Each structure stands twice: as C-alpha cells, then as structure tokens.
Short mmCIF file of C-alpha atoms in Angstrom, two decimals:
data_model
loop_
_atom_site.label_atom_id
_atom_site.label_comp_id
_atom_site.label_asym_id
_atom_site.label_seq_id
_atom_site.Cartn_x
_atom_site.Cartn_y
_atom_site.Cartn_z
CA MET A 1 137.02 90.06 209.20
CA GLY A 2 136.41 90.92 205.59
CA THR A 3 139.99 90.31 204.39
CA VAL A 4 141.07 87.96 201.64
CA GLY A 5 143.93 86.57 203.71
CA ILE A 6 141.77 84.33 205.89
CA PHE A 7 140.76 82.21 202.88
CA ASP A 8 142.35 80.12 200.18
CA ARG A 9 140.85 81.64 197.05
CA SER A 10 140.34 78.26 195.38
CA THR A 11 136.67 77.69 194.61
CA LEU A 12 134.74 75.25 196.78
CA ILE A 13 132.06 72.94 195.41
CA CYS A 14 128.86 73.11 197.44
CA ALA A 15 125.77 70.88 197.34
CA PRO A 16 122.50 72.59 198.36
CA LEU A 17 120.32 70.18 200.35
CA VAL A 18 116.55 70.58 200.70
CA ALA A 19 115.47 67.37 202.47
CA GLN A 20 112.24 67.57 204.43
CA SER A 21 113.49 65.55 207.40
CA VAL A 22 116.63 65.61 209.52
CA GLU A 23 117.21 61.92 208.85
CA GLN A 24 117.17 62.48 205.09
CA MET A 25 119.38 65.54 205.49
CA VAL A 26 122.07 63.40 207.14
CA ILE A 27 121.77 60.83 204.34
CA ASP A 28 122.05 63.56 201.71
CA MET A 29 125.13 65.05 203.41
CA LYS A 30 126.89 61.71 203.15
CA GLN A 31 125.81 61.36 199.51
CA ALA A 32 127.13 64.85 198.73
CA LYS A 33 130.51 63.97 200.18
CA ALA A 34 130.60 60.70 198.22
CA GLU A 35 129.87 62.65 195.02
CA GLY A 36 132.74 65.07 195.63
CA ALA A 37 131.28 68.12 197.38
CA ASP A 38 133.58 70.22 199.60
CA VAL A 39 130.72 71.69 201.62
CA VAL A 40 126.94 71.33 201.91
CA GLU A 41 124.30 74.03 202.23
CA VAL A 42 121.66 72.80 204.68
CA ARG A 43 118.31 74.52 204.14
CA LEU A 44 116.59 74.41 207.51
CA ASP A 45 113.48 76.07 206.08
CA TYR A 46 112.68 72.90 204.11
CA ILE A 47 112.64 70.62 207.18
CA LYS A 48 109.12 69.84 208.35
CA ASN A 49 108.36 70.17 212.08
CA PHE A 50 111.84 71.57 212.59
CA GLN A 51 113.07 71.53 216.22
CA PRO A 52 115.99 74.00 216.37
CA ARG A 53 118.31 72.66 219.07
CA GLN A 54 117.50 68.96 218.68
CA ASP A 55 117.70 68.94 214.90
CA LEU A 56 120.75 71.17 214.63
CA GLU A 57 122.64 68.96 217.07
CA ILE A 58 121.80 65.89 214.96
CA ILE A 59 122.90 67.60 211.74
CA LEU A 60 126.14 68.99 213.13
CA ARG A 61 127.03 65.86 215.08
CA ASN A 62 126.66 63.73 211.95
CA LYS A 63 128.14 66.10 209.36
CA PRO A 64 130.76 64.33 207.21
CA LEU A 65 132.02 67.62 205.72
CA PRO A 66 131.74 71.37 206.42
CA VAL A 67 128.18 72.67 206.72
CA MET A 68 126.62 75.96 205.70
CA ILE A 69 123.43 76.66 207.64
CA VAL A 70 120.72 78.58 205.77
CA TYR A 71 117.26 79.35 207.19
CA ARG A 72 115.74 81.39 204.42
CA PRO A 73 112.54 83.37 205.05
CA LYS A 74 109.66 83.69 202.59
CA TRP A 75 110.47 87.36 202.03
CA GLU A 76 113.86 86.35 200.63
CA GLY A 77 112.61 83.49 198.46
CA GLY A 78 112.71 80.74 201.10
CA GLN A 79 110.14 78.54 202.83
CA TYR A 80 110.14 79.91 206.40
CA GLU A 81 107.04 81.90 207.36
CA GLY A 82 107.27 81.91 211.16
CA ASP A 83 108.46 84.38 213.78
CA GLU A 84 111.50 86.34 212.57
CA HIS A 85 113.05 86.62 216.03
CA MET A 86 112.97 82.83 216.43
CA ARG A 87 114.56 82.38 213.01
CA VAL A 88 117.48 84.67 213.87
CA GLU A 89 117.90 82.97 217.24
CA THR A 90 118.14 79.62 215.42
CA LEU A 91 120.95 80.96 213.22
CA GLN A 92 122.75 82.25 216.32
CA LEU A 93 122.29 78.82 217.90
CA ALA A 94 123.83 77.15 214.86
CA LYS A 95 126.86 79.38 215.36
CA GLU A 96 127.11 78.39 219.02
CA LEU A 97 126.88 74.71 218.09
CA GLY A 98 129.80 75.00 215.69
CA ALA A 99 128.36 75.24 212.19
CA ASP A 100 131.14 76.06 209.72
CA TYR A 101 129.21 78.77 207.87
CA ILE A 102 126.07 80.71 208.82
CA GLU A 103 124.13 82.77 206.29
CA PHE A 104 122.38 86.00 207.32
CA GLU A 105 120.38 88.13 204.90
CA LEU A 106 121.67 91.68 204.37
CA LYS A 107 118.62 93.19 206.06
CA VAL A 108 119.18 91.10 209.18
CA ALA A 109 122.97 91.43 209.15
CA SER A 110 122.70 95.22 209.06
CA ASP A 111 120.69 95.13 212.29
CA LEU A 112 123.14 92.67 213.87
CA LYS A 113 126.25 94.43 212.57
CA GLY A 114 127.85 95.02 215.97
CA GLU A 115 127.04 91.56 217.23
CA LEU A 116 128.44 89.89 214.12
CA ARG A 117 131.70 91.78 214.47
CA MET A 118 131.92 90.94 218.19
CA ASN A 119 131.42 87.21 217.65
CA HIS A 120 133.57 86.65 214.58
CA HIS A 121 136.12 84.65 216.62
CA SER A 122 133.56 81.89 217.26
CA GLY A 123 134.97 79.67 214.49
CA SER A 124 131.93 79.99 212.26
CA LYS A 125 132.27 82.10 209.14
CA ILE A 126 129.49 84.59 208.51
CA ILE A 127 127.95 84.86 205.05
CA VAL A 128 125.85 87.94 204.33
CA SER A 129 123.52 87.45 201.38
CA CYS A 130 121.27 89.48 199.15
CA TYR A 131 118.76 88.11 196.63
CA VAL A 132 117.80 90.32 193.72
CA ASN A 133 114.81 89.41 191.53
CA SER A 134 116.63 90.50 188.37
CA MET A 135 119.67 92.52 187.39
CA ALA A 136 117.43 94.75 185.32
CA SER A 137 115.32 95.64 188.36
CA LEU A 138 118.36 96.53 190.45
CA GLU A 139 118.12 100.30 190.70
CA GLU A 140 121.23 100.88 192.79
CA ASP A 141 124.73 100.21 191.50
CA LEU A 142 125.98 96.66 192.08
CA ASN A 143 129.28 97.89 193.45
CA HIS A 144 127.43 100.01 196.00
CA LEU A 145 125.33 97.00 197.04
CA VAL A 146 128.43 94.85 197.50
CA ALA A 147 130.08 97.63 199.52
CA SER A 148 127.02 97.76 201.78
CA MET A 149 127.28 94.02 202.35
CA GLN A 150 130.96 94.34 203.25
CA THR A 151 130.24 96.95 205.92
CA THR A 152 128.30 94.34 207.93
CA GLY A 153 131.61 92.67 208.79
CA ALA A 154 130.86 89.53 206.80
CA ASP A 155 133.57 86.94 206.19
CA ILE A 156 131.91 86.11 202.86
CA ILE A 157 129.29 87.97 200.85
CA LYS A 158 126.72 86.40 198.56
CA LEU A 159 124.71 87.92 195.71
CA VAL A 160 122.07 85.88 193.89
CA THR A 161 119.86 87.07 191.06
CA ASN A 162 117.68 85.91 188.18
CA VAL A 163 118.97 87.29 184.90
CA THR A 164 116.49 87.86 182.09
CA THR A 165 119.21 87.43 179.47
CA ILE A 166 122.68 85.89 179.35
CA THR A 167 124.13 89.31 178.49
CA GLU A 168 123.63 90.41 182.12
CA ILE A 169 125.97 87.74 183.50
CA PRO A 170 129.29 89.51 182.73
CA ARG A 171 128.31 92.02 185.43
CA ILE A 172 128.52 89.12 187.87
CA PHE A 173 131.92 88.08 186.49
CA HIS A 174 133.12 91.66 186.87
CA LEU A 175 132.15 91.64 190.55
CA LEU A 176 133.81 88.28 191.16
CA SER A 177 137.10 89.35 189.63
CA ARG A 178 137.30 92.65 191.53
CA CYS A 179 135.80 91.94 194.95
CA GLN A 180 138.27 92.27 197.82
CA VAL A 181 136.52 89.72 200.05
CA PRO A 182 135.39 86.17 199.23
CA LEU A 183 132.27 86.46 197.07
CA ILE A 184 129.58 84.00 196.06
CA ALA A 185 127.72 85.47 193.08
CA TYR A 186 125.58 83.73 190.50
CA SER A 187 122.29 83.76 188.66
CA GLU A 188 119.60 81.13 189.00
CA GLY A 189 117.82 79.51 186.06
CA GLU A 190 118.97 78.08 182.73
CA ARG A 191 120.14 81.44 181.39
CA GLY A 192 122.37 81.82 184.43
CA LEU A 193 124.03 78.41 184.27
CA ILE A 194 127.36 79.74 183.02
CA SER A 195 127.62 81.97 186.11
CA GLN A 196 128.16 78.71 188.02
CA LEU A 197 130.33 76.92 185.45
CA LEU A 198 132.71 79.87 184.97
CA CYS A 199 132.73 80.95 188.61
CA ARG A 200 136.24 79.65 189.29
CA LYS A 201 137.74 81.47 186.29
CA PHE A 202 136.68 84.81 187.74
CA GLY A 203 137.61 84.06 191.36
CA GLY A 204 134.29 83.07 192.92
CA PHE A 205 134.43 81.57 196.40
CA LEU A 206 131.92 78.82 195.81
CA VAL A 207 130.06 76.98 193.01
CA TYR A 208 126.86 74.99 193.54
CA GLY A 209 126.18 71.51 192.20
CA SER A 210 123.18 69.26 192.88
CA ILE A 211 123.37 65.70 194.16
CA LYS A 212 121.86 62.86 192.12
CA GLY A 213 118.09 62.76 192.47
CA ASN A 214 117.89 66.43 193.37
CA SER A 215 118.39 68.09 189.97
CA ASP A 216 117.63 71.73 189.15
CA PRO A 217 117.37 73.04 185.54
CA GLY A 218 119.63 76.00 186.32
CA LEU A 219 122.15 74.09 188.40
CA PRO A 220 124.93 71.75 187.25
CA THR A 221 125.20 68.40 188.98
CA LEU A 222 128.13 67.57 191.23
CA ASP A 223 129.08 64.84 188.79
CA GLY A 224 128.94 67.31 185.90
CA LEU A 225 131.12 69.87 187.68
CA ILE A 226 133.72 67.32 188.68
CA GLN A 227 133.73 64.85 185.77
CA ALA A 228 132.49 66.72 182.67
CA TYR A 229 133.57 70.30 183.34
CA LYS A 230 136.49 69.54 185.70
CA VAL A 231 136.03 72.93 187.37
CA ASP A 232 139.08 72.33 189.55
CA ASN A 233 141.19 72.75 186.38
CA VAL A 234 139.61 76.08 185.42
CA ASN A 235 141.70 79.19 186.06
CA ALA A 236 142.01 82.80 184.95
CA ASP A 237 143.70 81.74 181.69
CA THR A 238 141.03 79.21 180.66
CA LYS A 239 139.57 79.93 177.22
CA ILE A 240 135.78 79.77 176.97
CA PHE A 241 133.88 77.98 174.21
CA GLY A 242 130.11 77.94 174.19
CA LEU A 243 127.09 76.43 172.51
CA ILE A 244 124.77 79.21 171.31
CA SER A 245 121.25 77.83 171.27
CA LYS A 246 117.68 78.23 172.54
CA PRO A 247 116.97 75.96 174.35
CA VAL A 248 120.34 74.57 175.29
CA GLY A 249 119.94 72.21 178.26
CA HIS A 250 119.52 69.11 176.09
CA SER A 251 122.98 69.38 174.54
CA LYS A 252 125.56 66.63 175.04
CA GLY A 253 128.29 68.94 173.72
CA PRO A 254 129.94 69.55 177.12
CA LEU A 255 130.26 65.78 177.62
CA LEU A 256 132.09 65.49 174.30
CA HIS A 257 134.21 68.62 174.05
CA ASN A 258 135.49 69.07 177.61
CA PRO A 259 137.15 65.63 177.79
CA THR A 260 138.67 66.35 174.38
CA PHE A 261 140.23 69.59 175.66
CA ARG A 262 141.77 67.67 178.55
CA HIS A 263 142.99 64.88 176.29
CA VAL A 264 145.05 67.33 174.23
CA ASN A 265 146.08 69.37 177.31
CA TYR A 266 144.22 72.47 176.14
CA ASN A 267 143.16 74.95 178.82
CA GLY A 268 139.59 75.43 177.68
CA ILE A 269 136.03 74.86 178.86
CA TYR A 270 132.91 74.29 176.75
CA VAL A 271 129.65 75.57 178.25
CA PRO A 272 125.98 75.82 177.20
CA MET A 273 124.82 79.39 176.46
CA PHE A 274 121.09 80.10 176.40
CA VAL A 275 120.95 83.02 173.96
CA ASP A 276 117.83 85.10 173.29
CA ASP A 277 119.26 87.78 171.01
CA LEU A 278 122.31 87.27 168.78
CA ARG A 279 123.08 90.96 168.34
CA ASP A 280 123.10 91.65 172.09
CA PHE A 281 125.08 88.48 172.74
CA PHE A 282 127.95 89.28 170.37
CA SER A 283 128.10 92.90 171.52
CA VAL A 284 128.72 91.73 175.10
CA TYR A 285 130.73 88.51 174.65
CA SER A 286 133.34 90.14 172.46
CA SER A 287 136.60 89.62 174.33
CA ALA A 288 139.37 87.22 173.31
CA GLU A 289 138.68 84.89 176.24
CA TYR A 290 135.48 83.80 174.44
CA ALA A 291 137.44 81.88 171.83
CA GLY A 292 134.76 80.09 169.85
CA PHE A 293 131.19 78.89 169.63
CA SER A 294 129.09 76.03 168.41
CA VAL A 295 125.75 77.09 166.96
CA GLY A 296 122.52 75.19 167.52
CA PHE A 297 118.81 75.65 166.94
CA PRO A 298 117.44 78.12 165.86
CA TYR A 299 120.46 80.21 164.87
CA LYS A 300 122.50 78.30 162.26
CA GLU A 301 121.29 80.41 159.37
CA ALA A 302 120.78 83.78 161.07
CA ILE A 303 124.22 83.73 162.67
CA ILE A 304 125.95 84.16 159.31
CA GLY A 305 125.17 87.86 159.56
CA PHE A 306 127.33 88.14 162.69
CA CYS A 307 130.43 86.49 161.22
CA ASP A 308 133.25 88.67 159.87
CA GLU A 309 134.19 85.93 157.40
CA VAL A 310 132.41 82.75 156.28
CA HIS A 311 134.10 79.64 154.89
CA PRO A 312 133.07 78.90 151.25
CA LEU A 313 131.31 75.63 152.17
CA ALA A 314 129.29 77.34 154.92
CA GLN A 315 128.55 80.15 152.48
CA ALA A 316 127.26 77.64 149.92
CA ILE A 317 125.12 75.86 152.50
CA SER A 318 123.96 79.18 154.00
CA ALA A 319 124.34 77.77 157.51
CA VAL A 320 127.09 78.04 160.14
CA ASN A 321 127.46 75.66 163.07
CA THR A 322 130.97 76.56 164.24
CA ILE A 323 132.59 79.95 164.90
CA ILE A 324 136.22 80.58 165.78
CA ARG A 325 137.52 83.91 167.06
CA ARG A 326 140.74 84.39 165.11
CA PRO A 327 143.50 85.15 167.66
CA ARG A 328 145.47 87.67 165.58
CA ASP A 329 142.59 90.09 164.97
CA GLY A 330 139.60 88.85 166.98
CA LYS A 331 137.42 88.39 163.90
CA LEU A 332 134.67 85.75 163.95
CA ILE A 333 135.12 83.10 161.25
CA GLY A 334 132.11 80.90 160.46
CA TYR A 335 132.33 77.27 159.33
CA ASN A 336 129.97 74.41 158.66
CA THR A 337 131.13 71.04 159.94
CA ASP A 338 127.65 69.46 159.90
CA CYS A 339 127.89 68.65 156.22
CA GLU A 340 131.22 66.88 155.78
CA ALA A 341 131.34 65.34 159.26
CA SER A 342 127.90 63.76 158.93
CA ILE A 343 128.09 62.75 155.28
CA THR A 344 131.56 61.19 155.49
CA ALA A 345 130.51 59.28 158.63
CA ILE A 346 127.51 57.88 156.72
CA GLU A 347 129.72 57.04 153.75
CA ASP A 348 132.23 55.24 155.96
CA ALA A 349 129.44 53.22 157.58
CA LEU A 350 128.06 52.21 154.17
CA LYS A 351 131.52 51.16 152.98
CA GLU A 352 132.03 49.04 156.09
CA GLN A 353 128.73 47.29 155.40
CA GLY A 354 129.70 46.69 151.78
CA CYS A 355 127.04 49.03 150.41
CA THR A 356 129.15 50.42 147.58
CA ASN A 357 128.28 51.23 143.99
CA GLY A 358 130.77 48.99 142.23
CA GLU A 359 134.08 47.37 142.97
CA ALA A 360 136.37 50.08 141.62
CA SER A 361 133.95 52.96 141.83
CA PHE A 362 135.28 56.28 143.05
CA SER A 363 131.79 57.66 143.48
CA SER A 364 130.13 58.05 146.85
CA PRO A 365 128.25 55.02 148.22
CA LEU A 366 125.37 57.49 148.64
CA ALA A 367 125.01 57.96 144.89
CA GLU A 368 121.54 56.98 143.66
CA LYS A 369 120.47 55.98 147.18
CA LEU A 370 117.40 57.40 148.91
CA PHE A 371 118.50 59.76 151.66
CA VAL A 372 115.66 60.40 154.13
CA LEU A 373 116.07 63.64 156.04
CA ALA A 374 114.01 64.39 159.17
CA GLY A 375 114.13 68.15 159.69
CA ALA A 376 114.78 71.04 157.32
CA GLY A 377 116.57 73.47 159.62
CA GLY A 378 120.22 74.52 159.60
CA ALA A 379 121.62 71.00 160.16
CA GLY A 380 119.10 69.58 157.68
CA ARG A 381 120.21 72.08 155.08
CA ALA A 382 123.84 70.99 155.52
CA LEU A 383 122.95 67.29 155.22
CA ALA A 384 120.71 67.86 152.20
CA PHE A 385 123.51 69.78 150.49
CA GLY A 386 126.02 67.02 151.21
CA ALA A 387 123.74 64.19 150.16
CA LYS A 388 122.67 65.84 146.89
CA SER A 389 126.27 66.75 146.06
CA ARG A 390 127.05 63.00 146.36
CA GLY A 391 124.24 62.09 143.97
CA ALA A 392 121.69 60.84 146.49
CA ARG A 393 117.94 61.19 146.12
CA VAL A 394 116.73 63.27 149.09
CA LEU A 395 113.36 62.89 150.81
CA ILE A 396 112.58 65.66 153.33
CA PHE A 397 110.28 65.41 156.35
CA ASP A 398 109.49 68.42 158.53
CA ILE A 399 106.45 69.47 160.55
CA ASP A 400 106.89 72.94 159.06
CA PHE A 401 105.90 72.73 155.38
CA GLU A 402 107.27 76.20 154.61
CA GLN A 403 110.64 75.23 156.06
CA SER A 404 110.72 72.14 153.85
CA LEU A 405 109.75 74.18 150.79
CA LEU A 406 112.52 76.68 151.48
CA LEU A 407 115.05 73.85 151.61
CA VAL A 408 113.80 72.45 148.29
CA LEU A 409 114.03 75.89 146.66
CA TYR A 410 117.53 76.29 148.09
CA LEU A 411 118.64 73.01 146.47
CA VAL A 412 117.09 74.11 143.19
CA LYS A 413 118.92 77.42 143.35
CA LEU A 414 122.23 75.57 143.78
CA GLY A 415 121.46 73.38 140.76
CA LEU A 416 121.36 70.25 142.92
CA LEU A 417 117.66 69.66 142.29
CA LYS A 418 115.32 70.10 139.33
CA ILE A 419 111.59 70.69 139.57
#
C-alpha cells in the first residue's frame, strides 16, 4: 500500500452524489456515467432512513461505474450525527460488499491503522481524508499532515480545505506535484475553483464535477470539465491563462477561449480566477506557466499599476483588459482590446445594415451618431474613447454618478469632449 505503482496517474473525473433516497442515488449514478464521469462519490450521510446492508447492496448491485463510499460525520462537515461505531461498521461493510473506494477520516483511520493494513488485499482502495477549515488556520505544516495521512497505510490520501484567498491555492498544487502517493487535494468554494480545474496539470488523482441539476458554485460541472475545459488534454506542460475578476463565476470566457486553444492546437487552459487583492495575486502567480490574463470588473483601471509595460492605446484609455507575460523576460505587458474589438464590430454591423455616412465616405459610420453607453467602468471607458475618437456623440448611463463624472472628465482631458 501507499505506492504510486498500483495506480495509473491519469486524473479521474468524479461526480459527488447527494441524493436523499437509494432509488435516486441509482438514477444519479447512471446519469453521472452518461455525462462522462469515471467514478461516483456516494454520500451515504445524505440518504434518509438509511439501512446499511440493504441500501448498500442496492447501490453496489446497480452501480454502472466504480463507486466511492463516503459516510461523512457532522464533526467533519457531513450530515451524519448518529453512533460513531455504527458509522465505521457501515464503512467496513461497504468494503466487504465490494465498494471500489472507501473513505475514512484521518482520525478514524489512525485508530484503525493496523486493520486497514491487514485488509488492503480486499479489492477496495482505502482513502484517508482530512478536512481543514482554512489554510490560514492550519497550524501544522501541510507536508507533516500529509505524511501523517500516509502512515495510516492509505492507498489514496485526500486533503480538502476552504481557502480565504486564491493565493493560498499554490500550496495545494505544490503538494499535488510532490506527493509520492495518489493525492486528492482541492479547495471548496468559488475562490478554490481553479484547484479543481488545474488538478490534472499538477498530478492530482481525482477532480470533481457535478451532474446536471446538482450544481455547486465552487464546483465545475461534468459537462464543463469534459467539453469546455477538456481536462483530459491538460498536462504538466499546459500553459495557464486566467480571468482576473471579482466576482468571476458569471464569465463565459472559458466557453470561448478554451475551444479556441484547441482549434489552433495550443496547449493552454483558460480558467476563472476570483481575485481579492491584485498585489498579493501577482506576487504569488509569477511563474512562466501563468502565461496571460484577461481582466474584468473591478480591476481594469487599477491593474495598470501592476504591468511592466502598457500598450499606447491602453495607456491612452487608462484601462487594461488583457495581459501577456512576455516569454523572453517574464514581464507583464498590458493591452486594451475592448476598444477596437467592440467599436470595429459595431462599425461592421452598421456597414452591413447600410448605415453609412455617404457613398464614398472614409469616415466611421459612427460619426455624428448617438452612442448610448450603459456603464462607466473600465470597459465603458474603452468604448467611450473609441466612440468619441470616431466622432460619435456619447450618452453615458451609470448608477454611480461619480463614476460617470470621472469618465466625462477623462474625455475632456483627452480633448475628445468639450464642456
């Protein structure tokens, strides 16, 4: 036990199932397989009126793919509040009945250490898990904790936490890349999403994805993992691109950029990054494997101060929405693509509709037209700049009057507006 050789280190895709009845659990297992899962995590603690032998036999007899049995107690963040001895007996029963994986908490596994080692030829793989409220609250060294989990004789070890900031996640990646036994390690919540999406790059044993109708804000869907992110294609050489924003879950960027990477055969992945502090973020995510970033609300203006160089157009607009890490020296170069991309798209649409300003005119079809702008933030600033530079009359709407006033003063300063 505890050796890498017994496993293929490719990352499995697992669907966590929390149905409240055995019948629904069987239905959800079949759905998970249909959606592309390699394994399912069956949470026994969610099943109401659970009957250990009867219900386990139904689940395992009807499993369409490998099953991981989890019976999580309240003291470890689960739903079970009953007798602890009965809970452990149920997990042992699942092993006897042929479950593919059985999860024991570190506290329990330490007490059962000898028994786990003695029974490791049963065919079931033993997962020893530890849940940490936050990385910041972890007093002992992570490496020491992982070593303690390994001494239980586990086939697989599992570490789950709630990070308070995205800058804590590289500690998880460091563990994944260096652990000598199969390791499941990730953070829950929206800030921890990239710990799932980048798991395969750093050698994680398993990544979680939810089935349709069972979404979780901090968990990618099975469809997203397989279709949008194509995690099976991710490897140690994959370059990482991220959207820096707060919040970030609404973004459609991954649905646009990841297929584009595949279309041009580029080994890259585009992921959402919930960032709370720009300075901390760039001090931690500074390596060459983080090759570039998109910038969303509310950072398009503030992020200029973290770029080593800024393109003249972005400098003029005073907003950056795209950053590239220059390969030859690692410097961050800021650009603004909001302006030209949006304005030229509008111009092309007007030309197609015949809304031009004269048959042989070389001026923009926006010239003299009323350009109504909803929002005066970083993207709004870029659009206002582009529209005014084409001769449009700009009308600005924003719920924040001061923000609108700042944009007007900015246009005046550039000589694009007179008051």
